[in-house]
Amino acid sequence: ALTAGLRRGGVLLGILVLPLSVPVLIFAAAAMDAASMHLPADGYLAVLGALLAGSATLSPFATAAALRLSVQ
């Protein structure tokens, strides 16, 4: 919704989404690294699960707000 009316909205969209995806990449890489060294990866997977639960909970509200902004 923020980038819909902009010509170079892809750049702004990338800047907005990047901070949201970096923690997922970090914890997923750490979990894979721990699992490859036969160490427990439960903590990393718990954080990834918490991020999933949070994003699944908040995404309907963000989608509704974006749709309201795009209609106006």
Short mmCIF file of C-alpha atoms in Angstrom, two decimals:
data_model
loop_
_atom_site.label_atom_id
_atom_site.label_comp_id
_atom_site.label_asym_id
_atom_site.label_seq_id
_atom_site.Cartn_x
_atom_site.Cartn_y
_atom_site.Cartn_z
CA ALA A 1 0.00 0.00 0.00
CA LEU A 2 2.89 2.33 0.74
CA THR A 3 4.55 1.69 -2.59
CA ALA A 4 1.48 1.37 -4.83
CA GLY A 5 1.52 4.95 -6.09
CA LEU A 6 5.27 5.34 -6.43
CA ARG A 7 7.27 4.87 -9.60
CA ARG A 8 10.27 3.35 -7.84
CA GLY A 9 8.23 1.52 -5.23
CA GLY A 10 10.28 -1.66 -5.53
CA VAL A 11 13.25 -0.03 -3.84
CA LEU A 12 11.14 1.21 -0.96
CA LEU A 13 9.44 -2.16 -0.62
CA GLY A 14 12.81 -3.88 -0.42
CA ILE A 15 14.00 -1.49 2.26
CA LEU A 16 10.81 -2.06 4.26
CA VAL A 17 10.88 -5.87 4.02
CA LEU A 18 14.61 -6.43 4.61
CA PRO A 19 14.60 -5.84 8.39
CA LEU A 20 11.73 -8.31 8.72
CA SER A 21 13.48 -11.11 6.86
CA VAL A 22 16.98 -10.82 8.34
CA PRO A 23 16.16 -12.35 11.77
CA VAL A 24 14.52 -15.33 10.07
CA LEU A 25 17.61 -15.88 7.93
CA ILE A 26 19.93 -15.59 10.94
CA PHE A 27 18.02 -18.04 13.14
CA ALA A 28 17.44 -20.49 10.29
CA ALA A 29 21.14 -20.49 9.41
CA ALA A 30 22.08 -20.93 13.08
CA ALA A 31 19.63 -23.83 13.44
CA MET A 32 21.04 -25.53 10.36
CA ASP A 33 24.58 -24.98 11.58
CA ALA A 34 23.77 -26.42 15.01
CA ALA A 35 22.00 -29.41 13.48
CA SER A 36 24.89 -30.11 11.12
CA MET A 37 27.28 -30.25 14.10
CA HIS A 38 24.87 -32.55 15.99
CA LEU A 39 24.13 -29.87 18.59
CA PRO A 40 20.64 -29.07 19.88
CA ALA A 41 18.81 -26.61 17.64
CA ASP A 42 15.68 -26.45 19.78
CA GLY A 43 16.23 -22.84 20.88
CA TYR A 44 16.67 -21.59 17.33
CA LEU A 45 13.62 -23.49 16.17
CA ALA A 46 11.61 -22.11 19.09
CA VAL A 47 12.52 -18.56 18.08
CA LEU A 48 11.58 -19.32 14.46
CA GLY A 49 8.26 -20.73 15.67
CA ALA A 50 7.65 -17.60 17.74
CA LEU A 51 8.39 -15.43 14.70
CA LEU A 52 5.98 -17.53 12.65
CA ALA A 53 3.26 -17.27 15.29
CA GLY A 54 3.74 -13.51 15.57
CA SER A 55 3.67 -12.92 11.85
CA ALA A 56 0.67 -15.19 11.36
CA THR A 57 -1.16 -13.30 14.09
CA LEU A 58 -0.33 -9.82 12.83
CA SER A 59 -0.51 -10.35 9.07
CA PRO A 60 -4.34 -10.20 8.77
CA PHE A 61 -4.34 -6.82 10.50
CA ALA A 62 -1.53 -5.53 8.28
CA THR A 63 -3.31 -6.82 5.19
CA ALA A 64 -6.56 -5.15 6.21
CA ALA A 65 -4.77 -1.86 6.83
CA ALA A 66 -3.00 -2.08 3.47
CA LEU A 67 -6.27 -2.77 1.67
CA ARG A 68 -7.94 0.16 3.43
CA LEU A 69 -5.10 2.46 2.35
CA SER A 70 -5.17 1.26 -1.25
CA VAL A 71 -8.92 1.83 -1.56
CA GLN A 72 -8.72 5.43 -0.33
#
